[in-house]
PDB file of C-alpha atoms in Angstrom:
ATOM      1  CA  UNK A  58     -77.929  99.603  83.284  1.00 46.00           C
ATOM      2  CA  UNK A  59     -74.347  98.728  81.539  1.00 55.00           C
ATOM      3  CA  UNK A  60     -71.804 101.196  81.194  1.00 61.00           C
ATOM      4  CA  UNK A  61     -70.272 101.369  77.813  1.00 60.00           C
ATOM      5  CA  UNK A  62     -66.708  99.491  77.609  1.00 59.00           C
ATOM      6  CA  UNK A  63     -63.672 102.330  76.412  1.00 77.00           C
ATOM      7  CA  UNK A  64     -62.566  99.367  74.636  1.00 82.00           C
ATOM      8  CA  UNK A  65     -63.724  97.805  71.571  1.00 89.00           C
ATOM      9  CA  UNK A  66     -67.234  95.660  71.509  1.00 93.00           C
ATOM     10  CA  UNK A  67     -67.456  92.295  69.343  1.00 93.00           C
ATOM     11  CA  UNK A  68     -70.496  90.949  67.780  1.00 95.00           C
ATOM     12  CA  UNK A  69     -71.541  87.204  69.773  1.00 94.00           C
ATOM     13  CA  UNK A  70     -70.252  85.708  66.267  1.00 94.00           C
ATOM     14  CA  UNK A  71     -67.582  87.223  66.585  1.00 95.00           C
ATOM     15  CA  UNK A  72     -66.540  86.634  69.646  1.00 94.00           C
ATOM     16  CA  UNK A  73     -67.105  83.242  69.025  1.00 93.00           C
ATOM     17  CA  UNK A  74     -63.903  82.911  67.083  1.00 93.00           C
ATOM     18  CA  UNK A  75     -62.033  84.305  70.129  1.00 90.00           C
ATOM     19  CA  UNK A  76     -62.742  80.988  72.843  1.00 90.00           C
ATOM     20  CA  UNK A  77     -60.619  78.231  72.300  1.00 88.00           C
ATOM     21  CA  UNK A  78     -62.905  75.597  70.820  1.00 89.00           C
ATOM     22  CA  UNK A  79     -65.487  77.815  68.950  1.00 91.00           C
ATOM     23  CA  UNK A  80     -68.543  76.831  70.803  1.00 92.00           C
ATOM     24  CA  UNK A  81     -72.294  77.628  69.032  1.00 93.00           C
ATOM     25  CA  UNK A  82     -73.700  80.561  69.091  1.00 93.00           C
ATOM     26  CA  UNK A  83     -76.069  79.022  71.127  1.00 95.00           C
ATOM     27  CA  UNK A  84     -73.962  78.489  73.823  1.00 94.00           C
ATOM     28  CA  UNK A  85     -72.738  82.099  74.326  1.00 95.00           C
ATOM     29  CA  UNK A  86     -76.410  82.923  74.114  1.00 95.00           C
ATOM     30  CA  UNK A  87     -77.168  80.707  77.048  1.00 95.00           C
ATOM     31  CA  UNK A  88     -74.159  82.104  78.434  1.00 95.00           C
ATOM     32  CA  UNK A  89     -76.156  85.647  77.943  1.00 95.00           C
ATOM     33  CA  UNK A  90     -79.298  84.668  79.445  1.00 94.00           C
ATOM     34  CA  UNK A  91     -78.897  81.506  82.108  1.00 94.00           C
ATOM     35  CA  UNK A  92     -75.539  81.702  82.531  1.00 92.00           C
ATOM     36  CA  UNK A  93     -73.128  78.664  83.158  1.00 88.00           C
ATOM     37  CA  UNK A  94     -71.760  77.521  86.975  1.00 83.00           C
ATOM     38  CA  UNK A  95     -73.861  81.018  88.531  1.00 87.00           C
ATOM     39  CA  UNK A  96     -72.151  83.491  85.885  1.00 90.00           C
ATOM     40  CA  UNK A  97     -73.447  85.401  83.271  1.00 94.00           C
ATOM     41  CA  UNK A  98     -71.835  86.247  80.486  1.00 95.00           C
ATOM     42  CA  UNK A  99     -71.660  90.625  80.634  1.00 94.00           C
ATOM     43  CA  UNK A 100     -72.903  92.063  77.233  1.00 94.00           C
ATOM     44  CA  UNK A 101     -74.117  95.348  75.983  1.00 92.00           C
ATOM     45  CA  UNK A 102     -77.364  95.420  73.800  1.00 91.00           C
ATOM     46  CA  UNK A 103     -76.539  98.470  71.703  1.00 89.00           C
ATOM     47  CA  UNK A 104     -80.096 101.019  69.958  1.00 87.00           C
ATOM     48  CA  UNK A 105     -79.356  98.856  66.514  1.00 89.00           C
ATOM     49  CA  UNK A 106     -80.405  96.357  69.075  1.00 91.00           C
ATOM     50  CA  UNK A 107     -77.355  94.332  68.371  1.00 94.00           C
ATOM     51  CA  UNK A 108     -75.737  92.120  71.601  1.00 95.00           C
ATOM     52  CA  UNK A 109     -71.480  92.604  72.163  1.00 95.00           C
ATOM     53  CA  UNK A 110     -69.330  91.785  74.802  1.00 95.00           C
ATOM     54  CA  UNK A 111     -66.281  94.053  75.852  1.00 93.00           C
ATOM     55  CA  UNK A 112     -62.590  91.315  75.234  1.00 92.00           C
ATOM     56  CA  UNK A 113     -62.153  92.160  79.690  1.00 93.00           C
ATOM     57  CA  UNK A 114     -65.797  91.022  80.066  1.00 93.00           C
ATOM     58  CA  UNK A 115     -65.257  87.509  78.161  1.00 94.00           C
ATOM     59  CA  UNK A 116     -61.985  87.056  79.382  1.00 93.00           C
ATOM     60  CA  UNK A 117     -62.950  87.629  83.239  1.00 92.00           C
ATOM     61  CA  UNK A 118     -66.390  85.074  82.079  1.00 93.00           C
ATOM     62  CA  UNK A 119     -64.227  82.345  81.102  1.00 91.00           C
ATOM     63  CA  UNK A 120     -62.002  82.819  83.815  1.00 91.00           C
ATOM     64  CA  UNK A 121     -64.900  82.115  85.998  1.00 89.00           C
ATOM     65  CA  UNK A 122     -65.784  79.478  84.837  1.00 86.00           C
ATOM     66  CA  UNK A 123     -62.742  78.024  84.377  1.00 83.00           C
ATOM     67  CA  UNK A 124     -62.288  78.246  88.434  1.00 75.00           C
ATOM     68  CA  UNK A 125     -65.619  77.585  90.002  1.00 62.00           C
ATOM     69  CA  UNK A 126     -65.813  74.442  86.864  1.00 58.00           C
ATOM     70  CA  UNK A 127     -68.781  74.331  84.483  1.00 49.00           C
ATOM     71  CA  UNK A 128     -70.226  70.646  85.892  1.00 51.00           C
ATOM     72  CA  UNK A 129     -72.945  70.675  87.583  1.00 53.00           C
ATOM     73  CA  UNK A 130     -75.235  66.932  87.630  1.00 52.00           C
ATOM     74  CA  UNK A 131     -77.940  67.442  86.760  1.00 58.00           C
ATOM     75  CA  UNK A 132     -80.905  65.630  87.601  1.00 60.00           C
ATOM     76  CA  UNK A 133     -80.525  61.938  85.708  1.00 64.00           C
ATOM     77  CA  UNK A 134     -77.294  61.885  87.100  1.00 67.00           C
ATOM     78  CA  UNK A 135     -78.592  62.781  90.428  1.00 65.00           C
ATOM     79  CA  UNK A 136     -81.306  59.754  90.139  1.00 68.00           C
ATOM     80  CA  UNK A 137     -78.970  57.287  88.702  1.00 73.00           C
ATOM     81  CA  UNK A 138     -75.955  58.075  91.712  1.00 74.00           C
ATOM     82  CA  UNK A 139     -78.946  57.854  94.261  1.00 73.00           C
ATOM     83  CA  UNK A 140     -80.520  54.768  92.355  1.00 76.00           C
ATOM     84  CA  UNK A 141     -76.693  53.085  92.685  1.00 76.00           C
ATOM     85  CA  UNK A 142     -76.847  54.406  96.267  1.00 75.00           C
ATOM     86  CA  UNK A 143     -79.983  52.817  97.228  1.00 75.00           C
ATOM     87  CA  UNK A 144     -78.892  50.038  95.492  1.00 77.00           C
ATOM     88  CA  UNK A 145     -76.275  49.416  97.388  1.00 77.00           C
ATOM     89  CA  UNK A 146     -77.918  49.615 100.623  1.00 74.00           C
ATOM     90  CA  UNK A 147     -80.459  46.871  99.401  1.00 72.00           C
ATOM     91  CA  UNK A 148     -83.566  49.538  99.417  1.00 64.00           C
TER      92      UNK A 148
END
């Protein structure tokens, strides 16, 4: 259970406008549900059914994903890299 912060809350749409590059709303939902770089965006869902994020939670998340780095090789990239290494080895 999340504690409701004492600071103002923003909907994901409002939070989107505060992020450089204005990522899509789908990206914010993905950050909330699946996360990015092993970190999830902390949100709270109120009785009205809307999802909110605080300014501090948004800043904390953005700092974490920038510090950790968001680029993890996906399976296709890993397969290409492995295939190239095998080709170099003559296998």
